[in-house]
Amino acid sequence: MHNETRSRAKAPRLPNKIIKMVTRENIEHIAKLARLDFSDEEYEKLTNDMNNVLGYIDQLKELDVSTVEPLENLNEAEEKNVFRKDESAPCLPVEEALKNAPKAADGYFLVPKVIEQV
């Protein structure tokens, strides 16, 4: 991989009138669910970034799109089917699928419970 510097245009700051929609507590909750840990600076940045994204969405709501035809399918313009045919093929044997699993039993992957830990 090349280590190259890319120049990015900085997103303009949103007006102060935008009400904060995402709190740090929201980000902390999402991070806990995803089992992620961030520094204080990263939590602050993520909170600001999420609010900026939601602010831009609010700005888009103000646009008049009454004369724009809705796009129901991105592939409408394509004349041909670009997807492969759905054909059955032999499955990976269970033993082969489980050979690198940290834990397995009775032909299944064993994973820790996470639902009750939230």
Coordinates of N, CA and C in Angstrom, one line a residue:
M1 N 0.8 -1.2 0.0 CA 0.0 0.0 0.0 C 0.9 1.2 0.0
H2 N 0.4 2.2 -0.7 CA 1.1 3.5 -0.7 C 0.7 4.3 0.4
N3 N 1.6 5.0 1.0 CA 1.2 5.9 2.1 C 1.2 7.3 1.5
E4 N 0.0 7.7 1.0 CA -0.1 9.0 0.3 C -1.0 9.9 1.1
T5 N -0.7 11.2 1.0 CA -1.6 12.2 1.6 C -2.6 12.7 0.7
R6 N -3.8 12.6 1.1 CA -4.9 13.1 0.3 C -5.5 14.4 0.8
S7 N -5.7 15.3 0.0 CA -6.2 16.6 0.5 C -7.8 16.5 0.5
R8 N -8.4 16.8 1.6 CA -9.8 16.8 1.7 C -10.3 18.2 1.9
A9 N -11.4 18.5 1.3 CA -12.0 19.8 1.6 C -12.7 19.7 2.9
K10 N -12.4 20.7 3.8 CA -13.1 20.7 5.1 C -14.5 21.0 4.9
A11 N -15.3 20.3 5.7 CA -16.8 20.5 5.7 C -17.1 21.9 6.3
P12 N -17.9 22.7 5.8 CA -18.2 23.9 6.4 C -19.0 23.7 7.7
R13 N -18.7 24.6 8.6 CA -19.4 24.6 9.9 C -20.9 24.9 9.8
L14 N -21.7 24.2 10.5 CA -23.1 24.4 10.5 C -23.5 25.6 11.3
P15 N -24.6 26.3 11.0 CA -25.0 27.4 11.8 C -25.3 27.0 13.2
N16 N -25.1 27.9 14.1 CA -25.3 27.6 15.5 C -26.8 27.3 15.9
K17 N -27.7 27.7 15.0 CA -29.1 27.5 15.3 C -29.5 26.0 15.2
I18 N -28.6 25.2 14.7 CA -28.9 23.7 14.6 C -28.9 23.2 16.0
I19 N -29.9 22.5 16.5 CA -30.0 21.9 17.8 C -29.2 20.6 17.8
K20 N -28.5 20.4 18.9 CA -27.7 19.2 19.0 C -28.6 18.0 19.0
M21 N -28.5 17.1 18.1 CA -29.4 16.0 18.0 C -28.8 14.7 18.6
V22 N -27.5 14.6 18.6 CA -26.8 13.4 19.1 C -25.9 13.9 20.3
T23 N -26.0 13.2 21.4 CA -25.3 13.5 22.6 C -24.1 12.5 22.7
R24 N -23.1 12.9 23.5 CA -22.0 12.0 23.8 C -22.5 10.7 24.4
E25 N -23.6 10.8 25.2 CA -24.2 9.6 25.8 C -24.7 8.6 24.7
N26 N -25.3 9.2 23.6 CA -25.7 8.4 22.5 C -24.6 7.6 21.9
I27 N -23.5 8.4 21.6 CA -22.3 7.8 21.0 C -21.7 6.7 22.0
E28 N -21.6 7.0 23.3 CA -21.1 6.0 24.2 C -22.0 4.7 24.2
H29 N -23.3 4.9 24.1 CA -24.2 3.7 24.1 C -23.9 2.9 22.8
I30 N -23.8 3.6 21.7 CA -23.6 2.8 20.4 C -22.2 2.1 20.5
A31 N -21.2 2.8 21.1 CA -19.9 2.2 21.2 C -19.9 1.0 22.1
K32 N -20.7 1.1 23.2 CA -20.8 -0.1 24.1 C -21.5 -1.2 23.3
L33 N -22.5 -1.0 22.6 CA -23.2 -2.0 21.8 C -22.2 -2.7 20.8
A34 N -21.4 -1.9 20.2 CA -20.4 -2.4 19.2 C -19.1 -2.8 19.8
R35 N -19.1 -2.7 21.2 CA -17.8 -3.1 21.9 C -16.6 -2.4 21.4
L36 N -16.8 -1.0 21.3 CA -15.7 -0.1 20.9 C -15.4 0.8 22.0
D37 N -14.1 1.2 22.1 CA -13.7 2.1 23.1 C -13.0 3.3 22.5
F38 N -13.3 4.5 22.9 CA -12.7 5.7 22.3 C -12.1 6.6 23.4
S39 N -11.2 7.4 23.0 CA -10.7 8.4 23.9 C -11.7 9.6 24.0
D40 N -11.5 10.5 25.0 CA -12.4 11.6 25.2 C -12.5 12.4 23.9
E41 N -11.3 12.6 23.3 CA -11.3 13.4 22.1 C -12.0 12.8 20.9
E42 N -11.9 11.4 20.8 CA -12.6 10.7 19.8 C -14.1 10.8 20.0
Y43 N -14.6 10.6 21.3 CA -16.0 10.8 21.5 C -16.5 12.1 21.1
E44 N -15.8 13.2 21.4 CA -16.2 14.5 21.1 C -16.2 14.7 19.6
K45 N -15.2 14.2 18.9 CA -15.2 14.3 17.4 C -16.4 13.5 16.8
L46 N -16.6 12.3 17.3 CA -17.7 11.5 16.7 C -19.1 12.2 17.0
T47 N -19.2 12.7 18.2 CA -20.5 13.4 18.5 C -20.7 14.6 17.5
N48 N -19.6 15.4 17.3 CA -19.7 16.5 16.4 C -19.9 16.1 15.0
D49 N -19.2 15.0 14.5 CA -19.4 14.5 13.2 C -20.8 14.0 12.9
M50 N -21.4 13.3 13.9 CA -22.8 12.8 13.7 C -23.8 14.0 13.7
N51 N -23.5 15.0 14.5 CA -24.4 16.1 14.4 C -24.3 16.9 13.1
N52 N -23.1 17.0 12.6 CA -22.9 17.6 11.3 C -23.6 16.9 10.2
V53 N -23.5 15.5 10.2 CA -24.2 14.7 9.2 C -25.7 15.0 9.3
L54 N -26.3 14.9 10.5 CA -27.7 15.1 10.7 C -28.1 16.6 10.3
G55 N -27.2 17.5 10.6 CA -27.5 18.9 10.2 C -27.6 19.0 8.7
Y56 N -26.7 18.4 8.0 CA -26.7 18.4 6.5 C -28.0 17.8 6.0
I57 N -28.4 16.7 6.6 CA -29.7 16.1 6.2 C -30.8 17.0 6.4
D58 N -30.8 17.8 7.5 CA -31.9 18.8 7.7 C -31.8 19.9 6.6
Q59 N -30.6 20.2 6.2 CA -30.5 21.2 5.1 C -31.1 20.7 3.8
L60 N -30.9 19.4 3.6 CA -31.4 18.8 2.4 C -32.9 18.8 2.4
K61 N -33.5 18.7 3.5 CA -35.0 18.6 3.6 C -35.6 20.0 3.1
E62 N -34.8 21.0 3.1 CA -35.3 22.3 2.7 C -35.3 22.5 1.2
L63 N -34.7 21.6 0.5 CA -34.6 21.7 -1.0 C -36.0 21.4 -1.6
D64 N -36.3 22.1 -2.7 CA -37.5 21.9 -3.4 C -37.3 20.8 -4.4
V65 N -37.8 19.6 -4.2 CA -37.6 18.5 -5.1 C -38.9 18.1 -5.8
S66 N -39.8 19.0 -5.8 CA -41.1 18.7 -6.4 C -41.1 18.4 -7.9
T67 N -40.1 18.9 -8.6 CA -40.0 18.7 -10.1 C -39.0 17.5 -10.4
V68 N -38.5 16.9 -9.4 CA -37.5 15.8 -9.6 C -38.2 14.5 -9.6
E69 N -38.1 13.7 -10.6 CA -38.7 12.4 -10.7 C -38.0 11.4 -9.7
P70 N -38.8 10.7 -8.9 CA -38.1 9.8 -8.0 C -37.4 8.6 -8.7
L71 N -36.3 8.2 -8.1 CA -35.5 7.1 -8.7 C -35.8 5.9 -7.8
E72 N -36.5 4.9 -8.4 CA -36.9 3.8 -7.6 C -35.9 2.6 -7.7
N73 N -35.1 2.6 -8.7 CA -34.2 1.5 -8.9 C -33.0 2.1 -9.6
L74 N -31.8 1.9 -9.0 CA -30.6 2.4 -9.6 C -30.2 1.7 -10.9
N75 N -30.8 0.6 -11.1 CA -30.4 -0.2 -12.3 C -31.5 0.0 -13.4
E76 N -32.4 1.0 -13.2 CA -33.4 1.2 -14.3 C -32.8 1.5 -15.6
A77 N -31.7 2.3 -15.6 CA -31.1 2.7 -16.8 C -30.3 1.6 -17.5
E78 N -30.0 0.6 -16.8 CA -29.3 -0.5 -17.4 C -30.2 -1.4 -18.2
E79 N -29.8 -1.7 -19.4 CA -30.6 -2.6 -20.3 C -30.4 -4.0 -20.1
K80 N -29.2 -4.4 -19.5 CA -28.9 -5.8 -19.3 C -28.8 -6.1 -17.8
N81 N -28.9 -7.3 -17.4 CA -28.7 -7.8 -16.1 C -27.2 -8.0 -15.8
V82 N -26.7 -7.2 -14.9 CA -25.2 -7.3 -14.6 C -24.9 -8.3 -13.5
F83 N -25.9 -8.9 -13.0 CA -25.7 -9.9 -11.9 C -25.4 -11.3 -12.5
R84 N -24.7 -12.1 -11.8 CA -24.4 -13.4 -12.2 C -25.7 -14.3 -12.0
K85 N -25.7 -15.4 -12.7 CA -26.9 -16.3 -12.6 C -26.8 -16.9 -11.2
D86 N -28.0 -17.2 -10.6 CA -28.0 -17.8 -9.3 C -28.0 -19.3 -9.6
E87 N -26.9 -19.9 -9.4 CA -26.7 -21.3 -9.7 C -26.2 -22.0 -8.4
S88 N -26.7 -23.2 -8.1 CA -26.3 -23.9 -6.9 C -24.9 -24.5 -7.2
A89 N -24.1 -24.6 -6.1 CA -22.8 -25.2 -6.2 C -22.6 -26.0 -4.9
P90 N -21.6 -26.9 -4.9 CA -21.4 -27.7 -3.7 C -21.0 -26.7 -2.5
C91 N -21.5 -27.1 -1.3 CA -21.3 -26.3 -0.1 C -19.9 -26.7 0.5
L92 N -19.4 -25.9 1.2 CA -18.2 -26.2 2.0 C -18.5 -27.2 3.1
P93 N -17.7 -28.3 3.1 CA -18.0 -29.3 4.2 C -17.9 -28.6 5.6
V94 N -18.7 -29.1 6.5 CA -18.8 -28.6 7.8 C -17.4 -28.6 8.5
E95 N -16.7 -29.7 8.3 CA -15.4 -29.9 9.0 C -14.5 -28.8 8.5
E96 N -14.5 -28.6 7.2 CA -13.6 -27.5 6.6 C -14.0 -26.1 7.1
A97 N -15.3 -25.9 7.2 CA -15.7 -24.5 7.7 C -15.3 -24.3 9.1
L98 N -15.3 -25.4 9.9 CA -15.1 -25.2 11.3 C -13.6 -25.4 11.7
K99 N -12.7 -25.8 10.8 CA -11.4 -26.2 11.1 C -10.6 -25.0 11.8
N100 N -10.9 -23.8 11.5 CA -10.1 -22.7 12.1 C -10.9 -21.9 13.2
A101 N -12.1 -22.5 13.5 CA -12.9 -21.8 14.5 C -12.3 -21.9 15.9
P102 N -12.3 -20.9 16.7 CA -11.7 -20.9 18.0 C -12.4 -22.0 18.9
K103 N -13.8 -22.1 18.7 CA -14.6 -23.0 19.5 C -15.7 -23.5 18.6
A104 N -15.9 -24.9 18.6 CA -17.0 -25.5 17.8 C -17.5 -26.7 18.6
A105 N -18.8 -27.0 18.4 CA -19.4 -28.2 19.0 C -20.6 -28.6 18.1
D106 N -20.7 -29.9 17.9 CA -21.8 -30.5 17.2 C -22.1 -29.8 15.8
G107 N -21.0 -29.4 15.1 CA -21.1 -28.9 13.8 C -21.5 -27.4 13.8
Y108 N -21.4 -26.7 14.9 CA -21.7 -25.3 15.0 C -20.5 -24.5 15.6
F109 N -20.5 -23.2 15.2 CA -19.5 -22.3 15.8 C -20.0 -22.0 17.2
L110 N -19.2 -21.9 18.2 CA -19.5 -21.5 19.5 C -19.0 -20.1 19.7
V111 N -19.9 -19.2 20.1 CA -19.6 -17.8 20.3 C -20.1 -17.3 21.7
P112 N -19.5 -16.3 22.3 CA -20.0 -15.9 23.6 C -21.3 -15.2 23.5
K113 N -22.1 -15.3 24.5 CA -23.4 -14.6 24.6 C -23.1 -13.1 24.6
V114 N -23.8 -12.3 23.9 CA -23.6 -10.8 24.0 C -24.9 -10.1 24.2
I115 N -26.0 -10.7 23.9 CA -27.3 -10.1 24.1 C -27.6 -9.7 25.5
E116 N -27.4 -10.6 26.4 CA -27.7 -10.4 27.8 C -26.7 -9.5 28.5
Q117 N -25.5 -9.2 27.9 CA -24.5 -8.4 28.5 C -24.7 -6.9 28.3
V118 N -25.7 -6.6 27.4 CA -25.8 -5.2 27.1 C -26.6 -4.4 28.1

